mmCIF file of C-alpha atoms in Angstrom:
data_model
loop_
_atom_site.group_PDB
_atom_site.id
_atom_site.type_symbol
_atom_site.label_atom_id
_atom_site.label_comp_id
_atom_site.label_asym_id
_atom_site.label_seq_id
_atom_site.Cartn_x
_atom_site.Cartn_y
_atom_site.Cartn_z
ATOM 1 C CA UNK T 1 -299.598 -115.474 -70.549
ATOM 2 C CA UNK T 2 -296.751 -116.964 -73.043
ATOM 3 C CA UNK T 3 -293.248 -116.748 -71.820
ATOM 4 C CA UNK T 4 -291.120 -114.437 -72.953
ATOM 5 C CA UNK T 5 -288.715 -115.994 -75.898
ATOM 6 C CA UNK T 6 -285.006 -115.855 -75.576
ATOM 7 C CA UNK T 7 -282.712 -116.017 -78.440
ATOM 8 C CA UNK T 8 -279.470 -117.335 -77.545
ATOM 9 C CA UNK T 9 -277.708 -118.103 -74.064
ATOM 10 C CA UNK T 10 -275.933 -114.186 -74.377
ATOM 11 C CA UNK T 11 -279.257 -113.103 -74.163
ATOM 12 C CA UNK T 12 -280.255 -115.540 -71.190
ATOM 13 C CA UNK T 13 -277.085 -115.009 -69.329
ATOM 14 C CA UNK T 14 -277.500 -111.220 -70.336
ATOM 15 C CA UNK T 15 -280.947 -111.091 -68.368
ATOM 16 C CA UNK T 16 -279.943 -113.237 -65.461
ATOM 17 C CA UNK T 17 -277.032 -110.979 -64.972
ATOM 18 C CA UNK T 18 -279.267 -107.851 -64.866
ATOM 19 C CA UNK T 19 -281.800 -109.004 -62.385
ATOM 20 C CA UNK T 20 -280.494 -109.723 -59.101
ATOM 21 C CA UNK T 21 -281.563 -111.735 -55.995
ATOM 22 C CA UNK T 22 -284.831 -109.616 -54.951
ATOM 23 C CA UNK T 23 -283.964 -111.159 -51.162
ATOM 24 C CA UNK T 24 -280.168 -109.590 -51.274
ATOM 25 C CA UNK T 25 -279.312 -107.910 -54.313
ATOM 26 C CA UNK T 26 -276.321 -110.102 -55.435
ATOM 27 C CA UNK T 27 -276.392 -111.477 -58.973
ATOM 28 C CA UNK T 28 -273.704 -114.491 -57.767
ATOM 29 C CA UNK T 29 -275.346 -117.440 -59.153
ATOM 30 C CA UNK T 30 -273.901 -121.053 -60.816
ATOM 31 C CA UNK T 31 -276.844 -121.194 -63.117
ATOM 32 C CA UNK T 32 -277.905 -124.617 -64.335
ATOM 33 C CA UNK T 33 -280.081 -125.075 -67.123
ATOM 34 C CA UNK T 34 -282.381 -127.611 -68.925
ATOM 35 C CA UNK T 35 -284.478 -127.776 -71.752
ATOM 36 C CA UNK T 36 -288.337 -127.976 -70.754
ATOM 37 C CA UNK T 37 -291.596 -126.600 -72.194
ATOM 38 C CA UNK T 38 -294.442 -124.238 -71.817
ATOM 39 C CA UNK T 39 -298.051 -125.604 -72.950
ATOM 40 C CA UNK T 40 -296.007 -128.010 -75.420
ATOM 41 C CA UNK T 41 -293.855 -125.341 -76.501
ATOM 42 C CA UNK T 42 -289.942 -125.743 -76.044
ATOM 43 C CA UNK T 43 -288.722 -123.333 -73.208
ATOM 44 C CA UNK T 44 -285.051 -123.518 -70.899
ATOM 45 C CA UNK T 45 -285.382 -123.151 -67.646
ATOM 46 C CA UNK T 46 -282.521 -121.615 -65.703
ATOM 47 C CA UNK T 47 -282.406 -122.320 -62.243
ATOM 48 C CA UNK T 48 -279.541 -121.771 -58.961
ATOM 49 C CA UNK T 49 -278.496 -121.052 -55.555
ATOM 50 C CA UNK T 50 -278.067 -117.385 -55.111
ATOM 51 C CA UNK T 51 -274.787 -117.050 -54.249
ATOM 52 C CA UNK T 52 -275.201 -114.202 -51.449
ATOM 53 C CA UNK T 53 -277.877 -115.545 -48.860
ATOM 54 C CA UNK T 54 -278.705 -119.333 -51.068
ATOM 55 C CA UNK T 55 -282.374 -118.287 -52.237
ATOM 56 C CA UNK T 56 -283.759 -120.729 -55.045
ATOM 57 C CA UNK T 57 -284.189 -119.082 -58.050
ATOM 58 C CA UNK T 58 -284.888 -119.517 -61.462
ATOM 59 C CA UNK T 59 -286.784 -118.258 -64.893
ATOM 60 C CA UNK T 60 -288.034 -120.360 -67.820
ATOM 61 C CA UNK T 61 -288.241 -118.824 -70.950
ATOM 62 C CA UNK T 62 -289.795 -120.199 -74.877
ATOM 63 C CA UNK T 63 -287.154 -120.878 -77.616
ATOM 64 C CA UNK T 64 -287.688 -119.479 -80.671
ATOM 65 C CA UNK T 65 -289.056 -121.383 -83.252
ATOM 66 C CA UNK T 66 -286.046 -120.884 -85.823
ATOM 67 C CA UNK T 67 -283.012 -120.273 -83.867
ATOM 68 C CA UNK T 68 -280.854 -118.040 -85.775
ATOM 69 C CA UNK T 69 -276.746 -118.721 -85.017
ATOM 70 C CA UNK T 70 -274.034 -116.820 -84.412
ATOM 71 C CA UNK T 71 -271.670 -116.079 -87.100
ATOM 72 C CA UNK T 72 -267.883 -117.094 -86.424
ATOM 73 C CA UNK T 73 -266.962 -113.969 -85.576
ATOM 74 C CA UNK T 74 -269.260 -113.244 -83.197
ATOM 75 C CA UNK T 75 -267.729 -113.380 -79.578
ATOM 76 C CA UNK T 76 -270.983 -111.847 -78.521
ATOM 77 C CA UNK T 77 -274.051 -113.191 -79.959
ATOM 78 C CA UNK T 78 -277.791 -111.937 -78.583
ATOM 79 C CA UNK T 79 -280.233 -113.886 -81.594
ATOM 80 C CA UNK T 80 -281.297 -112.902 -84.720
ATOM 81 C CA UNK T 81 -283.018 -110.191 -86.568
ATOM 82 C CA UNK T 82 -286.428 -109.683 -84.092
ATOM 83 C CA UNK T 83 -286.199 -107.387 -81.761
ATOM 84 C CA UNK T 84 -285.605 -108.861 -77.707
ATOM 85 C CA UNK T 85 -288.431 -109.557 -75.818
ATOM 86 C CA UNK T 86 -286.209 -109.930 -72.415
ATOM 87 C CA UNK T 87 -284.858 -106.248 -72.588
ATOM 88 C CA UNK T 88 -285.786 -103.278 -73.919
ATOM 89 C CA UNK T 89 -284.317 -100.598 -76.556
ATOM 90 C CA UNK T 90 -283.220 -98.705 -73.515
ATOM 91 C CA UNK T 91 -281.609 -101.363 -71.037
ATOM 92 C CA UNK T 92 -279.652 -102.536 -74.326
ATOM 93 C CA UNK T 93 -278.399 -98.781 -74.229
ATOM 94 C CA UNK T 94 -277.469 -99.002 -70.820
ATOM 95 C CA UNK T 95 -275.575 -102.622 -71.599
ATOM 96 C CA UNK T 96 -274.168 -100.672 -74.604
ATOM 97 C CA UNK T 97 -272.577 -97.852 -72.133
ATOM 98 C CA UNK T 98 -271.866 -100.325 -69.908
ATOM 99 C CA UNK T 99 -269.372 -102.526 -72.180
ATOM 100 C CA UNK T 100 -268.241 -99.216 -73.622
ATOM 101 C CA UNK T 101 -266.954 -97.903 -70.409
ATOM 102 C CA UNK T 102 -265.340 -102.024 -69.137
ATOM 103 C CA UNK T 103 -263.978 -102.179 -72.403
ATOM 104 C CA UNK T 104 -262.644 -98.603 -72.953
ATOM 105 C CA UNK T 105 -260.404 -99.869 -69.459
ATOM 106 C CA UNK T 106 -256.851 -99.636 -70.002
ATOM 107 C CA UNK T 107 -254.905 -103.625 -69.840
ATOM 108 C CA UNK T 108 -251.732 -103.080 -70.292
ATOM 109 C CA UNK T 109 -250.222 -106.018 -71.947
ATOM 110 C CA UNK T 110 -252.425 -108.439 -69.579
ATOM 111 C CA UNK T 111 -254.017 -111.333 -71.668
ATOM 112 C CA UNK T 112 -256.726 -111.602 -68.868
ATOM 113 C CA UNK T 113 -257.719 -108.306 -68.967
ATOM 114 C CA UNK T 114 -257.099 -107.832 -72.947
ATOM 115 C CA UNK T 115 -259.865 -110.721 -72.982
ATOM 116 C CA UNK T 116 -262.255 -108.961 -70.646
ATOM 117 C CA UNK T 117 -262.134 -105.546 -72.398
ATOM 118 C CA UNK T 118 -262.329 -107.295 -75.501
ATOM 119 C CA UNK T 119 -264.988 -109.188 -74.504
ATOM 120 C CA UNK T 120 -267.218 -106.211 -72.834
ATOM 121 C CA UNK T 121 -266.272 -104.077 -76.268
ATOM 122 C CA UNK T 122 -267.541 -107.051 -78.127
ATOM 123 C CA UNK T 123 -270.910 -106.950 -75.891
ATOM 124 C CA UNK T 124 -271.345 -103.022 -76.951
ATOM 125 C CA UNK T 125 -271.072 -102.924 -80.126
ATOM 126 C CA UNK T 126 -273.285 -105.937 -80.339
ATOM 127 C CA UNK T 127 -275.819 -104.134 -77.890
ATOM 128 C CA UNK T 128 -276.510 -100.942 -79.555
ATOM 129 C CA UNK T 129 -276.946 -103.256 -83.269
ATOM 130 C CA UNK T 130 -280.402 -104.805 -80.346
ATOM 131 C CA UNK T 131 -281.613 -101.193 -80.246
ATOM 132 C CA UNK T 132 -281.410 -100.919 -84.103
ATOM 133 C CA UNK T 133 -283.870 -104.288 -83.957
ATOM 134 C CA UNK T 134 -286.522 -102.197 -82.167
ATOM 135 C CA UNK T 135 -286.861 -99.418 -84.966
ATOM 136 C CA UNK T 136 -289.423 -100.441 -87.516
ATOM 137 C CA UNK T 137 -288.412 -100.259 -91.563
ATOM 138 C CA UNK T 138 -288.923 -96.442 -92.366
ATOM 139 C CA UNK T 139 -289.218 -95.414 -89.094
ATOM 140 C CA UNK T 140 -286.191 -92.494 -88.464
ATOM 141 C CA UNK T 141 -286.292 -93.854 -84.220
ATOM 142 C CA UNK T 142 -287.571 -96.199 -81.736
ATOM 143 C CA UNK T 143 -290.996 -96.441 -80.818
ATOM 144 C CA UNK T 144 -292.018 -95.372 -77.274
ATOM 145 C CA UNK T 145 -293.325 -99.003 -77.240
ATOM 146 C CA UNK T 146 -289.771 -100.716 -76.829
ATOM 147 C CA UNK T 147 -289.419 -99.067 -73.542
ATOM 148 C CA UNK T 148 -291.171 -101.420 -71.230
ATOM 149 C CA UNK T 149 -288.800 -100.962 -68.270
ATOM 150 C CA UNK T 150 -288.205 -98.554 -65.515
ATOM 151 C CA UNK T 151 -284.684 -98.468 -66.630
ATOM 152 C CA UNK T 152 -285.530 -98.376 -70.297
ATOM 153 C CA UNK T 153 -288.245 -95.292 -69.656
ATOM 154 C CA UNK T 154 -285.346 -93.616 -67.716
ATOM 155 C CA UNK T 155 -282.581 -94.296 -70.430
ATOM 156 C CA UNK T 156 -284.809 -92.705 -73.448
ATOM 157 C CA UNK T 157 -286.393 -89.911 -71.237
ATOM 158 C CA UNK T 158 -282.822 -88.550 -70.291
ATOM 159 C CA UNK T 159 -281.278 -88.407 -73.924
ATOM 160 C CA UNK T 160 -284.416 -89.307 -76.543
ATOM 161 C CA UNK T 161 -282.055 -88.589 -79.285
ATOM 162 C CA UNK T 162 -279.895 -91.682 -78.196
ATOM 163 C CA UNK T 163 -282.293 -93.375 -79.781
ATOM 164 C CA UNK T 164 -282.610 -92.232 -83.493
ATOM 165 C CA UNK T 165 -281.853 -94.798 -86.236
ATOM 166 C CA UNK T 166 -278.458 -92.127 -86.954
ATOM 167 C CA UNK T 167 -277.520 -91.831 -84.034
ATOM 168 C CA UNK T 168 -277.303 -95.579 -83.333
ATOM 169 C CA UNK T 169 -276.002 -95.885 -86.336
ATOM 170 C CA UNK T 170 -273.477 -93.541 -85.903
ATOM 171 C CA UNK T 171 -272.294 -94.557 -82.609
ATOM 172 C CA UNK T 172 -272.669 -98.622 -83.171
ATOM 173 C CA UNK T 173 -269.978 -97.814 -86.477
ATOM 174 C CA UNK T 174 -267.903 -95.795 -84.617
ATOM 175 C CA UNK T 175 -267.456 -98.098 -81.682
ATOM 176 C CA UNK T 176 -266.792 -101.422 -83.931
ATOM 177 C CA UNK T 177 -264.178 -99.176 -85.801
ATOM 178 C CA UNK T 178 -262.630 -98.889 -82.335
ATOM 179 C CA UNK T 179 -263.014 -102.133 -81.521
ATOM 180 C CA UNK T 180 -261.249 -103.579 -84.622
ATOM 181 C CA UNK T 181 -258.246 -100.857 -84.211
ATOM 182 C CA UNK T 182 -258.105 -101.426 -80.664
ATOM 183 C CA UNK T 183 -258.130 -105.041 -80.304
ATOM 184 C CA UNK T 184 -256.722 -106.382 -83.940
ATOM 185 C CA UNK T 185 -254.610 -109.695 -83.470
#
């Protein structure tokens, strides 16, 4: 079975941060990584100490054949115009509400925190744009094929309207608006 491809170290670091230590639960991990390859294929491997009870781990995953590169105002940058094949329309949802909520956090003048929010904003806006990579030209929402996840299943199956090309739409414009008014230099 080929290895799933990954687009861009967001994405990796994205993935790692989402699947914890199946031994403890803790995502604490000073991942190294190193270019290797799959049946002559380039791949990275990622590979570390978990940080709660010192379990090996590590994942390899293919490079894409054409890396695509982040623009220079992306602070957040998950790969090009293909849909993921590390996470599915409805885990990017759940990133999406995730940075929504971090970022949406009040920081009060604190350059740290300004950084953070802006930085979890940043990852948001960028995550909902994934789920608009899942919905094929013509089609008005995602397939039922782009949830391959427990997590994904349960995202679509509680609000199936979350994930209509307008609604994404809607919701992706509306939170870069608030981004840029929120966090303008």
């Amino acid at each position: 079975m080929a290895l799933p491809i990954v687009r861009s170290r967001d994405e990796a670091h994205l993935y790692l941060d989402l699947h914890p230590c199946e031994r403890c639960g803790s995502v604490d991990v000073t991942w190294q990584s190193a270019l290797t390859e799959d049946g002559g294929v380039p791949a990275r491997r990622y590979h570390g100490a978990c940080g709660g009870c010192g379990q090996q781990r590590g994942y390899v995953f293919r490079l894409p054949a054409r890396p695509a590169l982040p623009g220079p105002d992306d602070l957040v940058f998950f790969g090009g115009p293909e849909p993921s094949q590390l996470l599915d329309a409805g885990e990017w949802r759940l990133v999406a509400d995730l940075g929504i909520r971090d970022g949406s956090a009040p920081f009060r003048g604190d350059p740290v925190l300004r950084a953070e929010r802006r930085q979890s904003f940043a990852m948001a806006v960028a995550a909902l744009g994934e789920i608009l990579k899942f919905i094929p030209e013509g089609a008005d929402a995602v397939p039922d094929t782009a949830f391959w996840t427990e997590h994904g299943r349960a995202a679509r199956d509680r609000d199936p309207e979350q994930f209509s090309r307008e609604q994404v739409t809607r919701w992706r414009r509306v939170f870069a608006d608030e981004f840029e008014d929120r966090f303008r230099e």
